[in-house]
Amino acid sequence: MLRDGRVFVAGGEYGTGRDSAEVYDPATDTWTYAPVSGQGFLDSISKLLPNGNVLISPVVPSQPGLTVIYDPAANAWLAGPTLFRGTSQDEASWVKLPDDSILTIDPFGVNSERYIPALNRWVNDADVPVALYDSVGSEIGPGMLLADGRAFFFGSTGHTAYYTPIGTTNAGTWVAGPDIPNGQGTPDAPAANLINGKILVAVSPAPYPGTSFPSPTMLYEFDPVANSFSPVSTVNGPDVSGPTYPRILLDLPDGSVLYSGFDSQLYIYQPAGSPLAAAQPGIIGIT
């Protein structure tokens, strides 16, 4: 979502649009192509920058470790900084921290790095104490920003980890979180922040040799305060007999979560409890 309400989309994992990017304008109900970038946006990761531009890491870049920046005001591409280790961010999860830096765990190990917008540069960060990428399909789960400013990453391996930022170019601190219950993991799985401060996440049995995406899927609420997982009932809800990767969770403005399973049937999840006061945004001005 761009600052002016338009929607930017680059590539896709399936189909023939991996080399293209488009902008959707809801006011006119029209799509407009971005210029040709020369990059392969295959399952790419991206984040909105403080100036309204979009930072993207192509999975098939024209140069190793290259990132690119899309300027929506000019409908133009800008060169982005090379990643610290010069490797593709294929299957990675990015988290934008409170200081607007962007945190990633480099595929497919335990090294991490951050993008610093003020410097337009990637810097090295601390190593993660547990493996979150699995050794079968090289997948990881979602990374989420918590209300207290920390980041939390779910692992396809079933491990999890917390990151506490320092707010400078210095390395932050990683600590292991609780393992996902019952030997389950999050291979390419979705998650959504809930207004009560918890996280709704899809899990499945952890990948094992010959099966990168086991079934079935289960839904949990993770509570970072209690540091624990609670199962979510899907009775009268979505069909979760398949693996996690086709699932999509989207936060809605009213505090509920939209669920899609790669089919035409959508569901709404309504969390219990009151909105978390610490997570409410502060209004600094009106323009």
Short mmCIF file of C-alpha atoms in Angstrom, two decimals:
data_model
loop_
_atom_site.label_atom_id
_atom_site.label_comp_id
_atom_site.label_asym_id
_atom_site.label_seq_id
_atom_site.Cartn_x
_atom_site.Cartn_y
_atom_site.Cartn_z
CA MET A 1 0.00 0.00 0.00
CA LEU A 2 1.49 3.31 -1.09
CA ARG A 3 1.10 6.54 0.86
CA ASP A 4 -1.49 7.92 -1.56
CA GLY A 5 -3.75 4.86 -1.24
CA ARG A 6 -2.65 3.15 -4.43
CA VAL A 7 -1.41 -0.46 -4.40
CA PHE A 8 1.95 -1.53 -5.82
CA VAL A 9 2.53 -5.11 -6.99
CA ALA A 10 5.80 -6.53 -8.36
CA GLY A 11 5.94 -9.94 -10.04
CA GLY A 12 4.61 -13.15 -8.53
CA GLU A 13 5.72 -16.68 -7.76
CA TYR A 14 3.52 -18.25 -10.43
CA GLY A 15 2.46 -17.26 -13.94
CA THR A 16 4.24 -15.06 -16.47
CA GLY A 17 4.34 -11.71 -14.67
CA ARG A 18 7.59 -12.22 -12.74
CA ASP A 19 9.45 -9.46 -14.63
CA SER A 20 6.77 -6.78 -14.39
CA ALA A 21 5.37 -4.40 -11.78
CA GLU A 22 2.07 -2.50 -11.70
CA VAL A 23 0.21 0.11 -9.67
CA TYR A 24 -3.52 -0.11 -8.94
CA ASP A 25 -5.48 3.12 -8.39
CA PRO A 26 -8.74 2.42 -6.49
CA ALA A 27 -10.07 5.91 -7.33
CA THR A 28 -10.10 5.14 -11.06
CA ASP A 29 -10.18 1.31 -10.83
CA THR A 30 -7.21 1.10 -13.21
CA TRP A 31 -3.84 -0.68 -13.35
CA THR A 32 -0.73 1.06 -14.72
CA TYR A 33 2.52 -0.70 -15.61
CA ALA A 34 5.78 0.47 -14.05
CA PRO A 35 8.72 0.78 -16.46
CA VAL A 36 10.68 -2.37 -17.27
CA SER A 37 13.24 -2.91 -14.50
CA GLY A 38 15.28 -5.81 -15.85
CA GLN A 39 14.76 -7.73 -12.59
CA GLY A 40 13.03 -11.03 -11.77
CA PHE A 41 10.41 -10.34 -9.11
CA LEU A 42 9.80 -14.01 -8.35
CA ASP A 43 8.39 -14.37 -4.83
CA SER A 44 10.16 -11.11 -3.88
CA ILE A 45 10.08 -9.30 -0.55
CA SER A 46 9.55 -5.52 -0.21
CA LYS A 47 8.96 -2.73 2.32
CA LEU A 48 7.74 0.87 2.17
CA LEU A 49 10.46 3.41 2.98
CA PRO A 50 10.01 6.62 5.04
CA ASN A 51 10.03 8.79 1.88
CA GLY A 52 7.22 6.76 0.27
CA ASN A 53 9.43 4.76 -2.08
CA VAL A 54 9.45 0.94 -2.09
CA LEU A 55 12.57 -1.16 -1.45
CA ILE A 56 12.53 -4.56 -3.20
CA SER A 57 14.93 -7.49 -3.25
CA PRO A 58 14.46 -9.36 -6.55
CA VAL A 59 14.80 -13.12 -6.24
CA VAL A 60 16.43 -13.14 -9.70
CA PRO A 61 18.42 -9.89 -9.67
CA SER A 62 20.54 -8.66 -12.57
CA GLN A 63 23.51 -8.60 -10.16
CA PRO A 64 24.11 -10.74 -7.03
CA GLY A 65 22.64 -9.18 -3.89
CA LEU A 66 21.13 -6.26 -5.78
CA THR A 67 18.12 -4.39 -4.41
CA VAL A 68 16.04 -1.87 -6.32
CA ILE A 69 13.84 1.05 -5.28
CA TYR A 70 10.56 2.03 -6.93
CA ASP A 71 9.62 5.74 -6.86
CA PRO A 72 5.81 5.89 -7.20
CA ALA A 73 5.72 9.69 -7.66
CA ALA A 74 7.97 9.53 -10.71
CA ASN A 75 6.94 6.00 -11.79
CA ALA A 76 10.65 5.21 -12.03
CA TRP A 77 13.22 2.70 -10.78
CA LEU A 78 16.26 3.70 -8.71
CA ALA A 79 19.31 1.63 -7.90
CA GLY A 80 19.22 0.20 -4.38
CA PRO A 81 22.15 -0.79 -2.17
CA THR A 82 23.71 -4.25 -2.41
CA LEU A 83 22.88 -6.54 0.50
CA PHE A 84 25.66 -6.90 3.08
CA ARG A 85 26.38 -10.51 2.12
CA GLY A 86 25.51 -10.04 -1.53
CA THR A 87 23.00 -12.89 -1.61
CA SER A 88 19.40 -13.10 -2.80
CA GLN A 89 16.62 -12.70 -0.24
CA ASP A 90 14.71 -15.68 -1.67
CA GLU A 91 12.15 -16.93 0.90
CA ALA A 92 13.22 -14.28 3.44
CA SER A 93 10.93 -12.39 5.82
CA TRP A 94 11.57 -8.68 6.43
CA VAL A 95 10.48 -6.70 9.50
CA LYS A 96 10.43 -2.89 9.59
CA LEU A 97 11.56 -1.78 13.06
CA PRO A 98 10.43 1.36 14.97
CA ASP A 99 13.47 3.32 13.68
CA ASP A 100 12.41 2.46 10.08
CA SER A 101 15.39 0.13 9.58
CA ILE A 102 14.54 -3.22 7.94
CA LEU A 103 15.64 -6.48 9.54
CA THR A 104 16.19 -9.76 7.69
CA ILE A 105 17.64 -13.19 8.42
CA ASP A 106 19.75 -14.00 5.38
CA PRO A 107 18.77 -17.17 3.52
CA PHE A 108 19.40 -19.90 4.41
CA GLY A 109 21.33 -19.69 7.67
CA VAL A 110 21.49 -17.72 10.92
CA ASN A 111 23.18 -14.47 9.80
CA SER A 112 21.11 -11.29 9.97
CA GLU A 113 21.45 -7.78 8.57
CA ARG A 114 19.52 -4.49 8.48
CA TYR A 115 18.82 -1.78 5.92
CA ILE A 116 19.37 1.75 7.28
CA PRO A 117 17.24 4.24 5.25
CA ALA A 118 19.23 7.33 6.31
CA LEU A 119 22.41 5.73 4.96
CA ASN A 120 20.78 3.78 2.11
CA ARG A 121 22.97 0.89 3.19
CA TRP A 122 22.74 -2.67 4.52
CA VAL A 123 24.74 -3.34 7.70
CA ASN A 124 25.69 -6.55 9.44
CA ASP A 125 23.76 -7.59 12.54
CA ALA A 126 23.95 -10.34 15.18
CA ASP A 127 23.51 -14.05 14.47
CA VAL A 128 20.27 -15.83 15.36
CA PRO A 129 20.75 -18.46 18.13
CA VAL A 130 18.46 -21.05 16.50
CA ALA A 131 17.93 -22.24 12.93
CA LEU A 132 14.67 -20.91 11.46
CA TYR A 133 15.15 -22.01 7.81
CA ASP A 134 14.43 -25.71 7.38
CA SER A 135 16.91 -27.98 5.57
CA VAL A 136 14.28 -29.60 3.33
CA GLY A 137 12.74 -26.78 1.28
CA SER A 138 14.79 -23.89 2.72
CA GLU A 139 11.64 -22.17 3.99
CA ILE A 140 11.10 -19.82 6.93
CA GLY A 141 7.97 -18.52 8.60
CA PRO A 142 6.75 -14.92 9.02
CA GLY A 143 8.55 -12.14 10.85
CA MET A 144 6.42 -9.73 12.90
CA LEU A 145 6.88 -6.43 14.72
CA LEU A 146 5.65 -6.61 18.31
CA ALA A 147 3.93 -3.78 20.17
CA ASP A 148 6.97 -3.33 22.43
CA GLY A 149 9.26 -2.66 19.44
CA ARG A 150 10.89 -6.07 19.27
CA ALA A 151 10.69 -8.37 16.25
CA PHE A 152 9.55 -11.99 16.41
CA PHE A 153 10.33 -14.62 13.78
CA PHE A 154 8.61 -17.97 13.34
CA GLY A 155 10.76 -20.79 11.98
CA SER A 156 9.84 -23.49 9.51
CA THR A 157 11.93 -25.69 11.80
CA GLY A 158 9.54 -25.07 14.69
CA HIS A 159 11.99 -22.77 16.50
CA THR A 160 11.27 -19.06 17.06
CA ALA A 161 13.39 -16.04 17.94
CA TYR A 162 13.04 -12.53 19.38
CA TYR A 163 15.14 -9.56 18.22
CA THR A 164 15.60 -6.46 20.37
CA PRO A 165 16.87 -3.43 18.40
CA ILE A 166 19.30 -0.86 19.75
CA GLY A 167 18.14 1.81 17.31
CA THR A 168 21.53 2.50 15.75
CA THR A 169 23.77 0.82 13.20
CA ASN A 170 25.06 -1.37 16.04
CA ALA A 171 23.89 -4.98 16.23
CA GLY A 172 20.78 -5.75 18.22
CA THR A 173 20.19 -8.79 20.42
CA TRP A 174 18.67 -12.13 19.44
CA VAL A 175 17.27 -14.67 21.92
CA ALA A 176 15.45 -17.93 21.28
CA GLY A 177 11.69 -17.94 21.71
CA PRO A 178 9.43 -20.89 22.56
CA ASP A 179 9.23 -23.78 20.13
CA ILE A 180 5.94 -24.19 18.28
CA PRO A 181 3.92 -26.94 20.01
CA ASN A 182 3.80 -30.59 18.94
CA GLY A 183 6.78 -30.52 16.58
CA GLN A 184 5.09 -28.14 14.20
CA GLY A 185 6.63 -25.41 12.04
CA THR A 186 5.73 -22.56 9.69
CA PRO A 187 6.97 -23.44 6.17
CA ASP A 188 6.13 -20.38 4.03
CA ALA A 189 3.22 -19.74 6.42
CA PRO A 190 1.26 -16.51 7.02
CA ALA A 191 0.65 -14.57 10.23
CA ALA A 192 -1.24 -11.43 11.24
CA ASN A 193 -0.87 -9.06 14.19
CA LEU A 194 -4.00 -8.91 16.34
CA ILE A 195 -5.30 -5.79 18.07
CA ASN A 196 -4.94 -7.52 21.47
CA GLY A 197 -1.16 -7.74 20.98
CA LYS A 198 -1.13 -11.41 20.02
CA ILE A 199 -0.31 -12.95 16.63
CA LEU A 200 -2.53 -15.25 14.56
CA VAL A 201 -0.29 -17.76 12.75
CA ALA A 202 -0.77 -20.82 10.54
CA VAL A 203 1.37 -23.87 11.36
CA SER A 204 1.75 -27.44 10.12
CA PRO A 205 3.96 -30.43 10.88
CA ALA A 206 7.58 -29.35 10.36
CA PRO A 207 9.06 -30.29 6.95
CA TYR A 208 10.80 -33.65 6.72
CA PRO A 209 12.80 -35.35 3.91
CA GLY A 210 10.62 -35.69 0.84
CA THR A 211 7.91 -33.34 2.12
CA SER A 212 8.55 -29.61 2.16
CA PHE A 213 4.93 -28.69 2.94
CA PRO A 214 3.24 -31.24 5.22
CA SER A 215 -0.45 -31.20 6.10
CA PRO A 216 -2.71 -30.36 7.83
CA THR A 217 -2.65 -26.69 8.81
CA MET A 218 -3.52 -25.51 12.32
CA LEU A 219 -4.10 -21.96 13.54
CA TYR A 220 -2.60 -20.64 16.76
CA GLU A 221 -2.57 -17.40 18.67
CA PHE A 222 0.90 -16.56 19.95
CA ASP A 223 1.05 -14.36 23.06
CA PRO A 224 4.45 -12.59 23.34
CA VAL A 225 3.68 -11.50 26.91
CA ALA A 226 2.93 -15.02 28.13
CA ASN A 227 5.49 -16.41 25.63
CA SER A 228 3.05 -19.16 24.70
CA PHE A 229 0.86 -20.61 21.93
CA SER A 230 -2.89 -21.31 22.12
CA PRO A 231 -4.79 -23.32 19.44
CA VAL A 232 -7.57 -21.61 17.50
CA SER A 233 -10.66 -23.63 16.65
CA THR A 234 -11.55 -23.89 12.94
CA VAL A 235 -14.95 -25.51 13.56
CA ASN A 236 -17.40 -23.90 11.11
CA GLY A 237 -14.38 -22.12 9.65
CA PRO A 238 -11.89 -22.66 6.83
CA ASP A 239 -10.80 -26.01 5.44
CA VAL A 240 -7.31 -26.53 6.86
CA SER A 241 -6.67 -30.03 5.55
CA GLY A 242 -3.85 -28.83 3.27
CA PRO A 243 -0.41 -27.25 3.85
CA THR A 244 0.34 -23.72 5.09
CA TYR A 245 1.74 -22.01 1.99
CA PRO A 246 -1.60 -21.36 0.19
CA ARG A 247 -3.01 -19.55 3.26
CA ILE A 248 -3.18 -15.75 3.42
CA LEU A 249 -3.97 -13.60 6.49
CA LEU A 250 -4.70 -9.89 6.12
CA ASP A 251 -5.32 -7.37 8.92
CA LEU A 252 -8.46 -5.31 8.32
CA PRO A 253 -9.17 -1.75 9.59
CA ASP A 254 -11.80 -2.94 12.08
CA GLY A 255 -9.31 -5.21 13.90
CA SER A 256 -10.46 -8.47 12.33
CA VAL A 257 -8.36 -10.67 10.02
CA LEU A 258 -9.31 -11.79 6.52
CA TYR A 259 -8.43 -15.43 5.75
CA SER A 260 -7.98 -16.87 2.26
CA GLY A 261 -6.95 -20.39 1.29
CA PHE A 262 -6.28 -20.02 -2.48
CA ASP A 263 -9.97 -20.52 -3.26
CA SER A 264 -13.08 -18.36 -3.60
CA GLN A 265 -14.23 -18.80 0.01
CA LEU A 266 -13.09 -16.09 2.44
CA TYR A 267 -13.38 -16.06 6.23
CA ILE A 268 -13.17 -13.40 8.94
CA TYR A 269 -11.38 -14.04 12.22
CA GLN A 270 -12.40 -11.81 15.12
CA PRO A 271 -9.96 -11.88 18.06
CA ALA A 272 -11.13 -11.62 21.65
CA GLY A 273 -10.10 -8.86 24.02
CA SER A 274 -9.59 -5.13 23.79
CA PRO A 275 -7.14 -3.24 21.59
CA LEU A 276 -3.68 -3.10 23.10
CA ALA A 277 -3.09 0.45 24.36
CA ALA A 278 0.67 0.27 23.75
CA ALA A 279 0.07 -0.54 20.08
CA GLN A 280 -2.18 2.42 19.33
CA PRO A 281 -0.54 4.87 16.90
CA GLY A 282 0.09 8.42 17.97
CA ILE A 283 -1.21 11.29 15.80
CA ILE A 284 1.56 13.83 15.24
CA GLY A 285 -0.26 16.08 12.81
CA ILE A 286 -2.95 16.44 10.16
CA THR A 287 -2.27 17.42 6.57
#
